[in-house]
Coordinates of C-alpha atoms and ligand atoms in Angstrom, one line a residue:
M14 CA -15.7 -12.6 18.7
A15 CA -13.4 -12.7 15.7
A16 CA -15.3 -13.2 12.5
G17 CA -12.4 -14.6 10.2
T18 CA -14.1 -13.2 7.2
F19 CA -16.8 -10.8 6.1
K20 CA -20.1 -10.7 4.1
G21 CA -19.9 -9.9 0.5
G22 CA -16.7 -9.8 -1.6
I23 CA -15.6 -11.6 -4.7
H24 CA -13.3 -14.4 -5.9
P25 CA -11.5 -13.0 -9.0
Y26 CA -8.8 -15.0 -10.9
E27 CA -5.8 -14.8 -8.6
G28 CA -2.9 -14.7 -11.2
K29 CA -0.4 -15.2 -8.3
E30 CA 1.1 -18.4 -9.7
L31 CA 2.9 -16.2 -12.3
T32 CA 5.2 -14.7 -9.6
K33 CA 4.7 -16.3 -6.3
D34 CA 7.6 -18.7 -6.6
K35 CA 9.9 -16.0 -8.0
P36 CA 12.4 -14.9 -5.3
T37 CA 13.1 -11.1 -5.2
T38 CA 16.1 -9.9 -7.2
L39 CA 17.8 -6.5 -6.7
L40 CA 17.3 -4.1 -9.5
L41 CA 19.9 -1.3 -9.6
P42 CA 18.8 1.8 -11.6
K43 CA 20.5 2.9 -14.8
G44 CA 18.9 6.3 -15.4
D45 CA 18.3 9.3 -13.3
L46 CA 16.2 8.9 -10.1
V47 CA 13.1 10.9 -9.6
Y48 CA 11.7 11.5 -6.1
P49 CA 8.2 13.1 -6.0
M50 CA 7.7 15.2 -2.9
S51 CA 4.3 13.7 -2.6
Q52 CA 4.4 9.9 -2.1
H53 CA 2.0 9.9 0.9
I54 CA -1.3 11.1 2.1
G55 CA -1.1 14.7 3.5
N56 CA 1.1 17.7 2.7
P57 CA 3.9 17.1 0.2
A58 CA 7.4 17.2 1.6
K59 CA 9.5 20.4 1.2
P60 CA 12.7 20.0 -1.0
I61 CA 15.8 20.8 1.1
V62 CA 18.4 20.4 -1.6
A63 CA 18.9 22.4 -4.8
K64 CA 20.2 21.9 -8.3
G65 CA 24.0 21.1 -8.2
D66 CA 24.0 19.7 -4.6
K67 CA 25.7 16.4 -3.9
V68 CA 23.6 13.8 -2.1
L69 CA 24.3 10.4 -0.4
V70 CA 22.4 7.2 0.1
G71 CA 20.1 7.7 3.1
Q72 CA 20.3 11.5 3.0
K73 CA 17.0 13.3 3.7
I74 CA 16.2 15.4 0.5
G75 CA 12.6 16.4 1.4
E76 CA 11.5 17.5 4.8
A77 CA 8.0 16.5 6.1
D78 CA 5.8 19.6 6.0
G79 CA 2.9 19.8 8.5
V80 CA 1.4 17.3 10.8
V81 CA 0.5 14.7 8.2
S82 CA 3.5 14.5 5.9
A83 CA 6.5 12.3 5.4
C84 CA 10.3 12.9 4.7
I85 CA 11.8 11.8 1.4
I86 CA 15.2 10.1 1.4
S87 CA 17.7 9.7 -1.4
S88 CA 18.2 6.0 -2.5
V89 CA 21.5 6.7 -4.4
S90 CA 24.5 9.0 -4.2
G91 CA 24.9 11.6 -6.9
T92 CA 24.1 15.1 -8.0
V93 CA 20.8 17.0 -7.9
K94 CA 20.0 17.7 -11.6
A95 CA 16.7 19.5 -11.1
V96 CA 14.0 20.3 -8.7
E97 CA 10.9 20.6 -10.9
P98 CA 7.4 19.2 -11.5
R99 CA 7.4 15.7 -13.0
L100 CA 4.7 13.3 -13.9
N101 CA 3.6 10.9 -11.1
V102 CA 1.7 7.8 -11.0
A103 CA -1.7 9.5 -10.7
G104 CA -1.1 11.3 -14.0
T105 CA -0.5 14.7 -12.4
M106 CA 2.7 16.9 -12.3
V107 CA 4.3 16.8 -8.8
E108 CA 7.3 18.8 -7.5
S109 CA 10.2 16.3 -7.7
I110 CA 13.9 16.1 -7.0
V111 CA 15.9 14.6 -9.9
V112 CA 19.2 12.9 -8.9
E113 CA 21.9 11.8 -11.4
N114 CA 23.3 8.6 -9.9
D115 CA 27.1 8.4 -9.5
N116 CA 26.8 4.6 -9.2
A117 CA 29.1 4.8 -6.1
Y118 CA 26.3 4.3 -3.6
T119 CA 28.2 6.3 -0.9
Q120 CA 26.1 6.3 2.2
V121 CA 25.6 8.9 5.0
E122 CA 27.5 8.3 8.2
G123 CA 26.0 5.6 10.4
F124 CA 23.9 4.1 7.6
G125 CA 23.1 0.5 8.3
V126 CA 24.7 0.5 11.8
E127 CA 22.8 -1.8 14.2
R128 CA 21.0 -0.2 17.1
D129 CA 19.7 -1.7 20.4
Y130 CA 16.0 -1.1 19.9
E131 CA 15.1 -2.6 23.3
T132 CA 16.6 0.4 25.1
L133 CA 14.8 3.1 23.0
K134 CA 12.0 5.2 24.5
K135 CA 8.7 5.6 22.7
E136 CA 9.4 9.1 21.5
Q137 CA 12.8 7.9 20.1
I138 CA 11.1 5.1 18.1
R139 CA 8.5 7.4 16.7
S140 CA 11.1 10.0 15.8
I141 CA 13.3 7.5 14.0
I142 CA 10.3 6.2 12.0
K143 CA 9.4 9.8 11.0
E144 CA 13.0 10.7 9.9
A145 CA 13.2 7.4 7.9
G146 CA 10.2 8.6 5.8
I147 CA 8.2 5.4 6.5
V148 CA 4.6 5.4 5.1
G149 CA 2.0 2.7 4.7
M150 CA 3.4 0.6 1.8
G151 CA 0.2 -1.2 1.0
G152 CA -1.0 1.7 -1.3
A153 CA -2.6 4.4 0.8
G154 CA 0.7 5.9 2.0
F155 CA -0.4 7.2 5.4
P156 CA 2.6 8.4 7.3
T157 CA 3.5 5.6 9.8
H158 CA 4.7 7.8 12.6
I159 CA 1.2 9.4 12.7
K160 CA -0.5 6.1 12.6
L161 CA 1.6 4.9 15.4
T162 CA 0.7 7.9 17.5
P163 CA -2.9 7.5 18.6
K164 CA -4.6 9.6 21.3
D165 CA -3.9 6.9 23.9
D166 CA -1.3 4.2 23.5
S167 CA -2.8 2.1 26.3
A168 CA -6.2 1.9 24.5
I169 CA -4.7 0.0 21.6
D170 CA -5.2 -3.8 22.1
Y171 CA -4.7 -5.0 18.5
L172 CA -1.7 -4.4 16.2
I173 CA -3.0 -6.1 13.0
I174 CA -0.4 -6.9 10.3
N175 CA -2.0 -7.1 6.9
G176 CA -0.5 -10.1 5.2
S177 CA -3.6 -11.0 3.3
E178 CA -2.5 -9.5 -0.1
C179 CA -6.0 -10.1 -1.5
E180 CA -5.5 -8.2 -4.8
P181 CA -4.9 -10.5 -7.8
Y182 CA -1.4 -10.8 -9.2
L183 CA 0.4 -9.2 -6.3
T184 CA 3.0 -11.3 -4.5
S185 CA 5.4 -8.7 -3.1
D186 CA 4.1 -9.0 0.4
Y187 CA 4.0 -12.8 0.1
R188 CA 7.6 -12.9 -0.9
M189 CA 8.5 -10.6 2.0
M190 CA 6.8 -12.9 4.4
L191 CA 9.0 -15.8 3.2
E192 CA 12.2 -13.9 2.6
E193 CA 12.2 -11.4 5.4
T194 CA 10.4 -13.3 8.2
N195 CA 13.0 -12.3 10.9
R196 CA 12.8 -8.5 10.1
L197 CA 9.0 -8.7 9.9
I198 CA 8.8 -10.1 13.4
K199 CA 11.4 -7.7 14.7
G200 CA 9.5 -4.8 13.2
I201 CA 6.3 -6.0 15.0
K202 CA 8.2 -6.3 18.3
I203 CA 9.5 -2.8 18.0
T204 CA 6.0 -1.5 17.2
L205 CA 4.6 -3.5 20.1
R206 CA 6.9 -1.5 22.4
L207 CA 4.6 1.5 21.7
F208 CA 1.4 -0.2 22.8
E209 CA 1.9 -2.0 26.1
N210 CA -1.6 -3.6 26.1
A211 CA -1.6 -4.8 22.5
K212 CA -1.1 -8.1 21.0
A213 CA -0.1 -8.4 17.3
I214 CA -2.0 -10.6 14.8
I215 CA -0.5 -11.3 11.5
A216 CA -3.4 -11.9 9.1
V217 CA -2.7 -14.2 6.1
E218 CA -5.2 -15.5 3.6
D219 CA -5.5 -19.3 3.3
N220 CA -4.1 -19.3 -0.3
K221 CA -0.6 -18.8 1.1
P222 CA 0.3 -22.1 2.8
E223 CA 4.1 -21.6 2.6
A224 CA 3.9 -18.3 4.4
I225 CA 1.6 -19.7 7.0
S226 CA 3.9 -22.6 7.7
M227 CA 7.0 -20.3 7.8
L228 CA 5.4 -17.8 10.2
T229 CA 3.9 -20.5 12.4
H230 CA 7.4 -21.9 12.9
A231 CA 9.0 -18.4 13.4
L232 CA 6.3 -17.4 16.0
R233 CA 6.5 -20.5 18.1
N234 CA 8.2 -18.8 21.0
E235 CA 6.5 -15.4 20.7
N236 CA 3.8 -14.7 23.3
R237 CA 2.6 -11.3 22.0
I238 CA 2.4 -12.2 18.2
E239 CA -0.1 -14.6 16.7
L240 CA -0.9 -15.8 13.2
K241 CA -4.5 -15.8 12.1
V242 CA -5.5 -17.5 8.9
I243 CA -8.3 -15.8 7.1
K244 CA -10.4 -16.9 4.1
T245 CA -9.3 -16.0 0.7
K246 CA -11.7 -13.4 -0.6
Y247 CA -11.3 -9.9 -2.1
P248 CA -11.2 -7.3 -0.5
Q249 CA -10.0 -9.1 2.7
G250 CA -7.1 -6.6 3.0
A251 CA -9.2 -3.5 3.1
E252 CA -8.6 -1.9 6.5
R253 CA -12.1 -2.0 7.8
V254 CA -12.8 -5.4 6.4
L255 CA -9.7 -6.8 7.9
I256 CA -10.4 -5.3 11.4
Y257 CA -13.8 -6.9 11.3
A258 CA -12.4 -10.3 10.2
I259 CA -9.9 -10.3 13.0
T260 CA -11.7 -8.6 15.9
G261 CA -15.4 -8.6 15.0
R262 CA -15.3 -4.8 15.5
K263 CA -17.0 -2.4 13.1
M264 CA -16.0 1.1 12.1
N265 CA -17.3 3.7 9.6
S266 CA -15.6 6.3 7.4
T267 CA -15.6 9.0 10.1
M268 CA -13.6 6.7 12.5
L269 CA -9.9 5.8 12.7
P270 CA -9.0 2.1 13.5
S271 CA -7.4 3.5 16.8
D272 CA -10.9 4.6 17.8
I273 CA -11.7 0.9 18.2
G274 CA -8.4 -0.1 19.7
C275 CA -6.7 -1.2 16.4
I276 CA -3.6 -0.2 14.4
V277 CA -3.3 -1.9 11.0
N278 CA 0.1 -2.0 9.2
N279 CA 1.3 -3.6 6.0
V280 CA 4.0 -6.3 6.0
D281 CA 6.6 -4.3 4.1
T282 CA 5.9 -1.3 6.4
M283 CA 6.8 -3.4 9.4
I284 CA 10.0 -4.6 7.7
S285 CA 10.8 -1.0 7.0
V286 CA 10.3 -0.1 10.7
C287 CA 12.7 -2.9 11.6
R288 CA 15.3 -1.5 9.1
A289 CA 14.9 2.0 10.3
V290 CA 14.9 1.4 14.1
A291 CA 17.2 -1.6 14.4
E292 CA 19.5 -1.0 11.5
N293 CA 19.5 2.7 10.9
T294 CA 18.3 2.3 7.3
P295 CA 15.6 4.7 6.1
L296 CA 13.0 3.8 3.5
I297 CA 14.8 3.8 0.2
K298 CA 13.6 0.6 -1.5
R299 CA 10.6 -1.6 -1.8
V300 CA 9.5 -4.9 -3.5
V301 CA 7.6 -4.6 -6.7
T302 CA 5.8 -7.4 -8.5
V303 CA 6.0 -7.1 -12.3
S304 CA 3.3 -9.3 -13.8
G305 CA 0.4 -9.7 -16.3
D306 CA -0.1 -11.7 -19.5
A307 CA 1.7 -9.0 -21.6
V308 CA 4.9 -9.4 -19.6
K309 CA 7.7 -11.7 -20.9
N310 CA 9.3 -12.9 -17.6
Q311 CA 7.2 -11.9 -14.6
G312 CA 9.0 -11.5 -11.4
N313 CA 9.5 -9.7 -8.0
F314 CA 12.2 -7.0 -7.7
I315 CA 13.7 -5.0 -4.9
V316 CA 13.7 -1.6 -6.4
L317 CA 15.2 1.7 -5.2
T318 CA 12.6 4.4 -4.9
G319 CA 13.0 6.9 -7.7
T320 CA 13.7 4.2 -10.3
N321 CA 11.8 4.7 -13.6
Y322 CA 9.0 2.2 -14.3
S323 CA 10.5 1.6 -17.8
E324 CA 13.5 0.0 -16.1
L325 CA 11.2 -2.5 -14.6
V326 CA 9.9 -3.5 -18.0
E327 CA 13.5 -3.8 -19.2
A328 CA 14.3 -6.1 -16.2
V329 CA 11.5 -8.6 -17.2
G330 CA 12.8 -8.6 -20.9
G331 CA 10.1 -6.4 -22.2
F332 CA 6.5 -7.2 -23.3
S333 CA 5.4 -10.4 -25.0
A334 CA 2.4 -8.6 -26.5
K335 CA 1.4 -4.9 -26.9
P336 CA -0.1 -4.0 -23.6
A337 CA -3.7 -2.8 -23.8
K338 CA -3.6 -1.9 -20.1
L339 CA -0.9 -0.9 -17.7
I340 CA -1.6 -0.7 -14.0
S341 CA 0.5 0.5 -11.1
G342 CA -0.7 -1.6 -8.1
G343 CA -3.4 -4.3 -8.2
P344 CA -5.9 -4.7 -10.9
M345 CA -8.8 -3.9 -8.5
M346 CA -7.6 -0.7 -6.8
G347 CA -4.5 0.2 -8.7
L348 CA -4.1 3.2 -11.1
A349 CA -4.2 2.9 -14.9
L350 CA -0.9 4.2 -16.4
Y351 CA -0.6 6.3 -19.6
S352 CA 3.2 6.5 -19.5
L353 CA 6.0 4.4 -18.1
D354 CA 8.1 7.5 -17.6
I355 CA 7.2 7.8 -13.9
P356 CA 9.1 6.8 -10.8
V357 CA 8.6 3.9 -8.4
T358 CA 7.6 5.4 -5.1
K359 CA 7.2 4.1 -1.5
T360 CA 3.6 2.9 -2.4
S361 CA 4.3 1.1 -5.7
S362 CA 3.5 -2.5 -5.1
A363 CA 3.3 -3.7 -8.7
L364 CA 3.5 -2.9 -12.4
L365 CA 0.9 -5.0 -14.3
A366 CA 0.6 -5.2 -18.1
F367 CA -2.3 -6.9 -19.8
A368 CA -2.8 -7.7 -23.5
S369 CA -6.4 -6.9 -23.5
D370 CA -8.5 -4.4 -21.4
E371 CA -11.7 -6.2 -20.4
V372 CA -13.2 -3.0 -18.9
A373 CA -12.6 -0.8 -21.9
D374 CA -13.8 -3.7 -24.2
M375 CA -17.2 -3.9 -22.5
E376 CA -19.9 -1.5 -23.5
E377 CA -21.6 0.2 -20.5
G378 CA -25.4 -0.7 -20.5
P379 CA -28.4 0.3 -18.4
C380 CA -28.8 -1.3 -15.0
I381 CA -30.9 -4.5 -15.2
R382 CA -31.6 -4.5 -11.4
C383 CA -30.1 -7.9 -10.9
G384 CA -28.8 -6.9 -7.4
R385 CA -25.4 -8.6 -7.8
C386 CA -23.6 -5.4 -6.8
V387 CA -25.6 -5.3 -3.5
E388 CA -24.6 -8.9 -2.7
V389 CA -20.8 -8.4 -3.1
C390 CA -20.5 -5.0 -1.5
P391 CA -18.5 -5.4 1.7
G392 CA -19.6 -1.9 2.9
R393 CA -23.2 -3.2 3.1
I394 CA -24.3 -0.3 0.9
V395 CA -26.5 -0.3 -2.3
P396 CA -24.3 0.5 -5.3
Q397 CA -27.1 0.3 -7.8
K398 CA -29.0 3.1 -6.0
L399 CA -25.9 5.0 -5.1
M400 CA -25.1 5.2 -8.9
E401 CA -28.3 7.1 -9.5
F402 CA -27.2 9.9 -7.2
A403 CA -23.6 9.8 -8.5
E404 CA -24.8 10.2 -12.1
R405 CA -26.9 13.2 -11.1
F406 CA -24.0 14.7 -9.1
D407 CA -26.4 14.7 -6.2
D408 CA -23.8 14.8 -3.3
K409 CA -26.5 15.1 -0.6
G410 CA -28.4 12.0 -1.9
F411 CA -25.1 10.2 -2.2
E412 CA -24.1 10.9 1.4
G413 CA -27.6 10.1 2.6
L414 CA -27.2 6.6 1.1
N415 CA -23.9 6.1 3.0
G416 CA -21.8 6.6 -0.1
M417 CA -18.9 7.8 2.0
E418 CA -18.7 4.2 3.4
C419 CA -17.6 3.0 0.0
C420 CA -14.0 1.7 0.3
E421 CA -13.6 1.9 -3.5
C422 CA -12.8 -1.9 -3.6
G423 CA -14.3 -2.3 -7.2
C424 CA -16.3 -5.5 -6.3
C425 CA -19.5 -3.9 -7.7
S426 CA -18.0 -2.9 -11.0
Y427 CA -16.3 -6.3 -11.3
I428 CA -19.6 -8.2 -10.8
C429 CA -22.0 -5.9 -12.8
P430 CA -23.2 -7.7 -15.9
A431 CA -24.2 -4.4 -17.4
G432 CA -20.6 -3.1 -17.3
R433 CA -21.6 -0.1 -15.1
H434 CA -18.6 2.0 -14.1
L435 CA -19.9 2.1 -10.5
T436 CA -16.6 2.4 -8.5
Q437 CA -15.3 5.1 -10.8
A438 CA -18.5 7.2 -10.3
F439 CA -18.3 6.6 -6.5
K440 CA -14.7 7.7 -6.4
Q441 CA -15.6 11.0 -8.2
S442 CA -18.6 11.6 -5.9
K443 CA -16.4 11.0 -2.8
R444 CA -13.7 13.3 -4.0
S445 CA -16.2 16.1 -4.7
I446 CA -17.8 15.7 -1.2
L447 CA -14.4 15.7 0.5
N448 CA -13.3 18.8 -1.5
E449 CA -16.5 20.6 -0.4
R450 CA -15.9 19.7 3.2
K451 CA -12.4 21.3 3.0
K452 CA -13.9 24.7 1.9
Ligands
LIG519 S1 -20.0 0.4 -3.5 FE1 -17.9 0.7 -2.9 S2 -17.5 -0.7 -1.2 FE2 -19.3 -1.4 -2.2 S3 -18.6 -2.9 -3.7 FE3 -18.7 -0.9 -4.8 S4 -16.7 -0.1 -4.6 FE4 -16.8 -1.7 -3.1
LIG520 S1 -24.9 -5.3 -10.7 FE1 -25.1 -3.8 -12.3 S2 -27.0 -4.3 -13.4 FE2 -27.0 -5.5 -11.5 S3 -28.1 -4.1 -10.0 FE3 -26.0 -3.6 -9.8 S4 -25.7 -1.9 -11.2 FE4 -27.6 -2.9 -11.8

């Protein structure tokens, strides 16, 4: 039986009122475009252009390399200035293609031409999605053509569309549900063609009444797509949590959603599937929320991939106060930024700037054994005990206490009165264990 919510979780300040009523506006880049070859989970793409080459809008410039990888597509026309390592959002140097925009936006042949998706075979749909470079746009960047190719199509009975957007401040998916309702539904219908026994559920948190009303109206004649309103609680949008809230099915870190008959996709990813399959338009842009108390005029922007983050700051009129913290993505699971000289990628949902850094301002103290972290953990693990193993770099002990089931949601760190950097420590332990497993 569907649960509708989950045990644990937190209710942080939402901050969504800053941008939720700001319609998206197109931001055209001024400077060079930088396309990291790694904008997804899996092998980086291989550059297939060289310095001096001319490229067009919609042209593939990076080829997917290996089973889990994704193509990279140029979002502008212009000339390749360099193929070299550049700083990416994670603070590492990544092989990137730098394109000087000619501002002509000349497109490859056939770009944007409508296609009759109802006559396409499954392999054709998957191949188009792969060539369009589509990845999960909610943050993880899992290549969509892989996600949509489970062992057995007929065993999938739920296609879950994550419209919960439970991270504070983010409103990019919310705006898409309002502004791109038809494309969203078309993208879901295209995806449902792959899974003959599935029904689609769009999951929306109850703090989004306008999106709920818009979708309810748009879905009135759809018999394979339903809307499910779920409780507003963080991390409602985490894949495992969402699957449980919708289906009551449980999974652990060794399983894929498809093992329990589910495929989960983000709203913007479904819209990108519609664009690619029905409109011959690859993934070259996304919606980015620019918000936080240090931002002058918060808003939502349609941004071409490769655009420099500093251009987003320019678009909002700069900062109203010196930012103490910059984050790419949501405040709970996003990445802290040390430079704005990095490009927007397929997984960039937001740029947040805050005048103070509450985490850095708080001194870390010893655990007072209050148990609050245990109460909020959606993974039903014991963060307080897990921390003892993480601090001792005891990977065996960490695994033994189900540390790999941590989804890195940050609820425990958020609630901890002692300011313990729990999630950060768990992230490091998980990376270390995963690296060991690869050896
Ligand atoms: S232990 Fe992991 S899953 Fe549990 S609250 Fe902390 S970060 Fe979230
Ligand atoms: S919330 Fe913090 S202080 Fe309380 S038990 Fe957990 S780690 Fe210890």
